[in-house]
Coordinates of C-alpha atoms (C1' of nucleotides) in Angstrom, one line a residue:
Chain A
X1 CA 0.0 0.0 0.0
X2 CA 1.3 3.4 -0.9
X3 CA 3.0 5.5 1.8
X4 CA 5.2 8.0 0.1
X5 CA 4.2 10.3 -2.8
X6 CA 7.2 9.8 -5.0
X7 CA 7.9 11.6 -8.2
X8 CA 7.1 8.5 -10.1
X9 CA 3.8 8.1 -8.3
X10 CA 2.8 11.6 -9.1
X11 CA 3.8 11.3 -12.7
X12 CA 1.7 8.2 -13.1
X13 CA -1.3 9.7 -11.4
X14 CA -1.0 12.7 -13.7
X15 CA -0.9 10.5 -16.7
X16 CA -3.9 8.5 -15.6
X17 CA -6.0 11.5 -14.8
X18 CA -5.1 12.9 -18.3
X19 CA -6.7 9.9 -19.9
X20 CA -9.9 9.3 -18.0
X21 CA -11.9 7.5 -20.6
X22 CA -9.4 5.0 -22.1
X23 CA -8.5 1.7 -20.5
X24 CA -4.7 1.7 -20.9
X25 CA -2.5 -1.3 -20.9
X26 CA 0.2 -1.3 -18.4
X27 CA 2.7 -1.9 -21.1
X28 CA 1.3 1.1 -23.1
X29 CA 1.6 3.3 -20.1
X30 CA 5.1 2.2 -19.4
X31 CA 6.0 2.8 -23.1
X32 CA 4.4 6.2 -23.1
X33 CA 6.4 7.2 -20.0
X34 CA 9.7 5.6 -20.8
X35 CA 11.4 8.9 -21.5
X36 CA 10.4 10.3 -18.1
X37 CA 12.0 9.3 -14.8
X38 CA 10.0 6.2 -14.3
X39 CA 10.8 2.6 -14.9
X40 CA 8.4 -0.1 -16.2
X41 CA 8.5 -1.9 -12.9
X42 CA 7.6 1.2 -11.0
X43 CA 4.6 1.6 -13.4
X44 CA 3.5 -2.0 -12.7
X45 CA 4.0 -1.7 -9.0
X46 CA 2.2 1.6 -8.7
X47 CA -0.7 0.4 -10.8
X48 CA -1.1 -2.6 -8.4
X49 CA -1.0 -0.3 -5.4
X50 CA -3.5 2.1 -7.0
X51 CA -5.8 -0.8 -7.7
X52 CA -5.6 -1.9 -4.1
X53 CA -6.6 1.6 -3.1
X54 CA -9.5 1.6 -5.5
X55 CA -8.1 4.6 -7.5
X56 CA -7.7 2.5 -10.6
X57 CA -9.6 -0.5 -12.0
X58 CA -7.9 -3.4 -13.6
X59 CA -9.6 -5.0 -16.5
X60 CA -8.9 -7.4 -19.3
X61 CA -9.9 -7.4 -22.9
X62 CA -11.1 -10.6 -24.4
X63 CA -8.4 -12.3 -26.3
X64 CA -5.6 -10.2 -25.0
X65 CA -3.1 -11.2 -22.3
X66 CA -2.4 -7.6 -21.5
X67 CA -3.9 -6.1 -18.4
X68 CA -5.6 -2.8 -18.7
X69 CA -6.0 -0.1 -16.2
X70 CA -8.5 2.7 -16.0
X71 CA -8.4 5.6 -13.6
X72 CA -11.5 5.9 -11.6
X73 CA -12.7 9.3 -10.3
X74 CA -13.8 8.0 -6.9
X75 CA -17.5 7.9 -6.2
X76 CA -18.4 8.8 -9.7
X77 CA -17.8 5.2 -10.8
X78 CA -19.6 3.4 -7.9
X79 CA -22.9 3.3 -9.7
X80 CA -22.0 2.9 -13.3
X81 CA -21.0 0.1 -15.6
X82 CA -18.5 0.7 -18.3
X83 CA -19.0 0.5 -22.0
X84 CA -15.9 -0.1 -23.8
X85 CA -15.5 0.4 -27.6
X86 CA -13.7 -2.4 -29.3
X87 CA -12.9 -0.2 -32.2
X88 CA -11.5 3.0 -30.7
X89 CA -10.7 1.6 -27.2
X90 CA -12.4 4.4 -25.3
X91 CA -14.7 3.6 -22.5
X92 CA -17.8 5.3 -21.4
X93 CA -20.1 5.3 -18.3
X94 CA -23.3 3.5 -18.9
X95 CA -26.2 5.7 -17.9
X96 CA -26.3 5.3 -14.1
X97 CA -30.1 4.7 -14.0
X98 CA -29.8 2.0 -16.7
X99 CA -27.0 0.3 -14.8
X100 CA -29.0 0.3 -11.6
X101 CA -32.0 -1.1 -13.5
X102 CA -29.8 -3.8 -15.1
X103 CA -28.4 -4.8 -11.8
X104 CA -31.9 -5.0 -10.3
X105 CA -33.3 -7.0 -13.2
X106 CA -30.5 -9.5 -13.3
X107 CA -30.8 -9.9 -9.5
X108 CA -34.5 -10.7 -9.9
X109 CA -34.5 -12.7 -13.1
X110 CA -31.2 -14.6 -12.9
X111 CA -30.6 -14.5 -9.1
X112 CA -27.2 -13.1 -10.0
X113 CA -25.5 -10.2 -8.2
X114 CA -23.6 -8.2 -10.7
X115 CA -20.4 -6.6 -9.5
X116 CA -20.2 -3.3 -11.4
X117 CA -16.5 -2.9 -10.8
X118 CA -15.7 -6.2 -12.4
X119 CA -17.9 -5.9 -15.4
X120 CA -17.5 -4.1 -18.7
X121 CA -19.7 -4.3 -21.7
X122 CA -18.0 -4.3 -25.0
X123 CA -19.3 -3.1 -28.3
X124 CA -19.2 -0.1 -30.6
X125 CA -19.6 3.4 -29.6
X126 CA -21.7 6.0 -31.3
X127 CA -18.9 7.7 -33.2
X128 CA -17.5 4.4 -34.4
X129 CA -20.9 3.3 -35.5
X130 CA -21.1 6.4 -37.6
X131 CA -17.6 6.0 -39.0
X132 CA -18.5 2.4 -39.9
X133 CA -21.5 3.5 -41.9
X134 CA -19.4 5.9 -43.8
X135 CA -16.7 3.5 -44.6
X136 CA -19.1 0.9 -46.0
Chain B
X1 CA -9.7 -23.4 -40.1
X2 CA -10.4 -27.0 -39.2
X3 CA -10.6 -29.5 -42.0
X4 CA -9.8 -32.9 -40.4
X5 CA -11.3 -34.4 -37.3
X6 CA -8.3 -35.7 -35.6
X7 CA -8.2 -37.7 -32.5
X8 CA -6.9 -34.7 -30.5
X9 CA -9.7 -32.5 -31.9
X10 CA -12.3 -35.0 -30.9
X11 CA -10.8 -35.4 -27.4
X12 CA -10.8 -31.6 -26.9
X13 CA -14.3 -31.3 -28.1
X14 CA -15.5 -34.0 -25.8
X15 CA -13.7 -32.4 -22.9
X16 CA -15.3 -29.0 -23.6
X17 CA -18.8 -30.4 -24.0
X18 CA -18.3 -32.1 -20.6
X19 CA -17.8 -28.7 -19.0
X20 CA -20.5 -26.5 -20.5
X21 CA -20.8 -23.9 -17.8
X22 CA -17.2 -23.3 -16.8
X23 CA -14.9 -20.9 -18.6
X24 CA -11.7 -23.0 -18.7
X25 CA -8.2 -21.6 -19.1
X26 CA -6.3 -23.0 -22.0
X27 CA -3.5 -23.9 -19.6
X28 CA -5.9 -25.7 -17.3
X29 CA -7.3 -27.7 -20.2
X30 CA -3.9 -28.6 -21.4
X31 CA -2.9 -29.6 -17.9
X32 CA -6.1 -31.7 -17.5
X33 CA -5.4 -33.5 -20.8
X34 CA -1.7 -33.9 -20.5
X35 CA -2.0 -37.6 -19.9
X36 CA -4.0 -38.2 -23.0
X37 CA -2.5 -38.1 -26.6
X38 CA -2.7 -34.4 -27.0
X39 CA 0.0 -31.7 -26.6
X40 CA -0.3 -28.3 -25.2
X41 CA 0.2 -26.7 -28.5
X42 CA -2.5 -28.8 -30.1
X43 CA -4.8 -27.6 -27.4
X44 CA -4.0 -24.0 -28.1
X45 CA -4.2 -24.3 -31.8
X46 CA -7.5 -26.2 -31.7
X47 CA -9.0 -23.7 -29.3
X48 CA -8.2 -20.9 -31.7
X49 CA -9.7 -22.8 -34.5
X50 CA -12.8 -23.5 -32.6
X51 CA -13.1 -19.9 -31.7
X52 CA -12.8 -18.9 -35.3
X53 CA -15.7 -21.2 -36.0
X54 CA -17.8 -19.9 -33.2
X55 CA -17.9 -23.1 -31.3
X56 CA -16.0 -21.7 -28.4
X57 CA -15.7 -18.2 -27.0
X58 CA -12.6 -16.7 -25.7
X59 CA -12.9 -14.6 -22.6
X60 CA -10.7 -12.9 -20.0
X61 CA -11.1 -12.7 -16.3
X62 CA -10.3 -9.4 -14.8
X63 CA -7.0 -9.5 -13.0
X64 CA -5.9 -12.7 -14.7
X65 CA -3.5 -12.9 -17.6
X66 CA -4.8 -16.3 -18.6
X67 CA -7.2 -16.6 -21.5
X68 CA -10.3 -18.6 -20.8
X69 CA -12.5 -20.6 -23.2
X70 CA -16.0 -21.6 -23.0
X71 CA -17.9 -24.1 -25.2
X72 CA -20.9 -22.6 -26.9
X73 CA -23.8 -24.7 -27.8
X74 CA -24.4 -23.1 -31.1
X75 CA -27.5 -20.8 -31.6
X76 CA -28.2 -21.1 -28.0
X77 CA -25.7 -18.4 -27.2
X78 CA -26.5 -16.0 -30.0
X79 CA -28.9 -14.0 -27.9
X80 CA -27.6 -14.2 -24.4
X81 CA -25.1 -12.5 -22.4
X82 CA -23.0 -14.4 -19.9
X83 CA -22.9 -14.0 -16.2
X84 CA -19.7 -15.3 -14.7
X85 CA -19.4 -16.0 -11.0
X86 CA -16.2 -14.6 -9.5
X87 CA -16.4 -17.0 -6.6
X88 CA -17.0 -20.4 -8.2
X89 CA -16.0 -19.6 -11.8
X90 CA -19.1 -21.0 -13.4
X91 CA -20.9 -19.0 -16.0
X92 CA -24.5 -18.7 -16.8
X93 CA -26.7 -17.4 -19.6
X94 CA -28.5 -14.3 -18.8
X95 CA -32.1 -14.5 -19.4
X96 CA -32.4 -14.0 -23.2
X97 CA -35.2 -11.5 -23.0
X98 CA -33.4 -9.5 -20.4
X99 CA -30.3 -9.4 -22.6
X100 CA -32.3 -8.3 -25.5
X101 CA -33.8 -5.6 -23.4
X102 CA -30.4 -4.5 -22.1
X103 CA -29.0 -4.3 -25.6
X104 CA -32.0 -2.2 -26.7
X105 CA -31.8 0.1 -23.7
X106 CA -28.1 0.8 -24.0
X107 CA -28.5 1.4 -27.7
X108 CA -31.1 4.0 -27.0
X109 CA -29.8 5.6 -23.9
X110 CA -26.1 5.4 -24.5
X111 CA -25.9 5.1 -28.3
X112 CA -23.7 2.1 -27.7
X113 CA -24.0 -1.1 -29.6
X114 CA -23.3 -4.0 -27.2
X115 CA -21.5 -7.0 -28.7
X116 CA -22.9 -9.9 -26.7
X117 CA -20.2 -12.2 -27.7
X118 CA -17.5 -9.9 -26.3
X119 CA -19.3 -9.1 -23.1
X120 CA -19.5 -10.9 -19.8
X121 CA -21.0 -9.6 -16.6
X122 CA -19.2 -10.6 -13.4
X123 CA -20.6 -11.1 -10.0
X124 CA -21.9 -13.7 -7.6
X125 CA -24.2 -16.5 -8.5
X126 CA -27.2 -17.6 -6.5
X127 CA -25.5 -20.5 -4.9
X128 CA -22.4 -18.5 -3.9
X129 CA -24.6 -15.8 -2.5
X130 CA -26.3 -18.4 -0.3
X131 CA -23.0 -19.9 0.7
X132 CA -21.7 -16.4 1.6
X133 CA -24.6 -15.8 3.9
X134 CA -24.0 -19.0 5.7
X135 CA -20.3 -18.4 6.1
X136 CA -20.8 -15.0 7.7
Chain C
dC1 C1' -1.3 -39.6 -51.9
dT2 C1' -1.0 -34.9 -49.9
dA3 C1' -2.4 -31.2 -47.5
dG4 C1' -3.7 -30.3 -42.9
dT5 C1' -2.1 -31.5 -38.0
dT6 C1' 0.7 -32.9 -34.6
dG7 C1' 4.6 -32.8 -31.0
dC8 C1' 8.6 -30.8 -29.5
dA9 C1' 11.3 -27.3 -28.2
dA10 C1' 12.6 -22.8 -28.7
dA11 C1' 11.0 -18.0 -29.1
dG12 C1' 7.8 -14.3 -27.6
dA13 C1' 5.0 -11.1 -25.0
dG14 C1' 3.7 -9.3 -20.8
dT15 C1' 4.4 -9.2 -15.9
dT16 C1' 6.6 -10.0 -11.5
dT17 C1' 10.5 -10.3 -8.3
dG18 C1' 15.2 -9.9 -5.8
dC19 C1' 18.4 -6.9 -4.5
dA20 C1' 21.3 -2.9 -3.9
dT21 C1' 20.7 2.1 -4.2
dG22 C1' 18.1 6.3 -3.6
dG23 C1' 14.7 9.5 -1.6
dC24 C1' 10.3 10.9 1.2
dG25 C1' 8.9 12.6 5.4
Chain D
dC1 C1' 17.7 8.8 9.6
dG2 C1' 14.8 4.7 8.6
dC3 C1' 12.0 2.6 5.9
dC4 C1' 9.6 2.6 1.6
dA5 C1' 10.1 2.9 -3.4
dT6 C1' 13.0 2.7 -7.3
dG7 C1' 15.8 0.7 -11.3
dC8 C1' 17.8 -3.0 -13.4
dA9 C1' 17.9 -7.4 -15.0
dA10 C1' 16.7 -11.9 -14.4
dA11 C1' 12.9 -15.0 -13.7
dC12 C1' 8.3 -16.4 -14.6
dT13 C1' 3.9 -17.5 -16.8
dC14 C1' 1.2 -18.2 -20.5
dT15 C1' 1.0 -18.5 -25.5
dT16 C1' 2.7 -18.7 -30.2
dT17 C1' 5.6 -20.5 -33.8
dG18 C1' 9.0 -23.3 -36.9
dC19 C1' 9.8 -27.5 -38.6
dA20 C1' 10.0 -32.4 -39.5
dA21 C1' 7.1 -36.4 -38.8
dC22 C1' 2.4 -38.1 -39.0
dT23 C1' -2.4 -39.0 -40.5
dA24 C1' -7.3 -38.2 -42.1
dG25 C1' -9.9 -38.5 -46.0

DNA sequence: CTAGTTGCAAAGAGTTTGCATGGCG
DNA sequence: CGCCATGCAAACTCTTTGCAACTAG
């Protein structure tokens, strides 16, 4: 668990906050920051710490062995599910009411208690749908 | 893409069909079958082929670097979303009507086109909820 | 027959870890 | 000043790949 706010820690946090809606792979983050004063292992270690503190969520993309991280702006994310675009990689908050409704419906119909923080729905976002129609 | 039905292929298929509701990691499958006449690489290659044919879905578990596979009983899975229990590992089909409803709602409210085959909702299944209440 | 498949072992990608050094408070 | 965090490189885990031998149809 994090005790000291090191330069690396701050740098990483800044980086994450600057990319709020993209799930970033640890490797990608490390690569993006490799010119700065932070090593890959510091990136990995800090991401794990941040995850343990709930500041970051760890998620996987189907078919990839990479682990992705996404900064969570505290309470904001407690009641939403994430929608992640498989084309552009960005992720969005599902309408909170809809998420609540979904959780309720699944609890009732399937007797299954959804964990929002573990779950992400994949698909195509509005912009990429539009782009797709143009392309053909 | 698969052309010949080899002994290994049949073995793997049998194995998968025997475990319909558990997402199995490729490594686990390979380990379970290592005594039989099938190598790890045959397992991996066949799983990829089966995925390409839509007989198997590939999925990730948040926090794990392993890739999981789950046998899909054809058309059955076209219209459902999967609910995967983070406690016992089993996965279930979300009520088809509920899934359809969800897809519609998200399309309308979030302008996001969910891809059922990519998406899995994680949480706790009925049995594990009950077990949890007993345990404390 | 003969192209698709297999097994093996080696290569690859991504992540974790051990240890000496450095820096936060 | 003491302990936590860092950087480096080596270890690890899981998966993919190259290639010669094998086999389904």
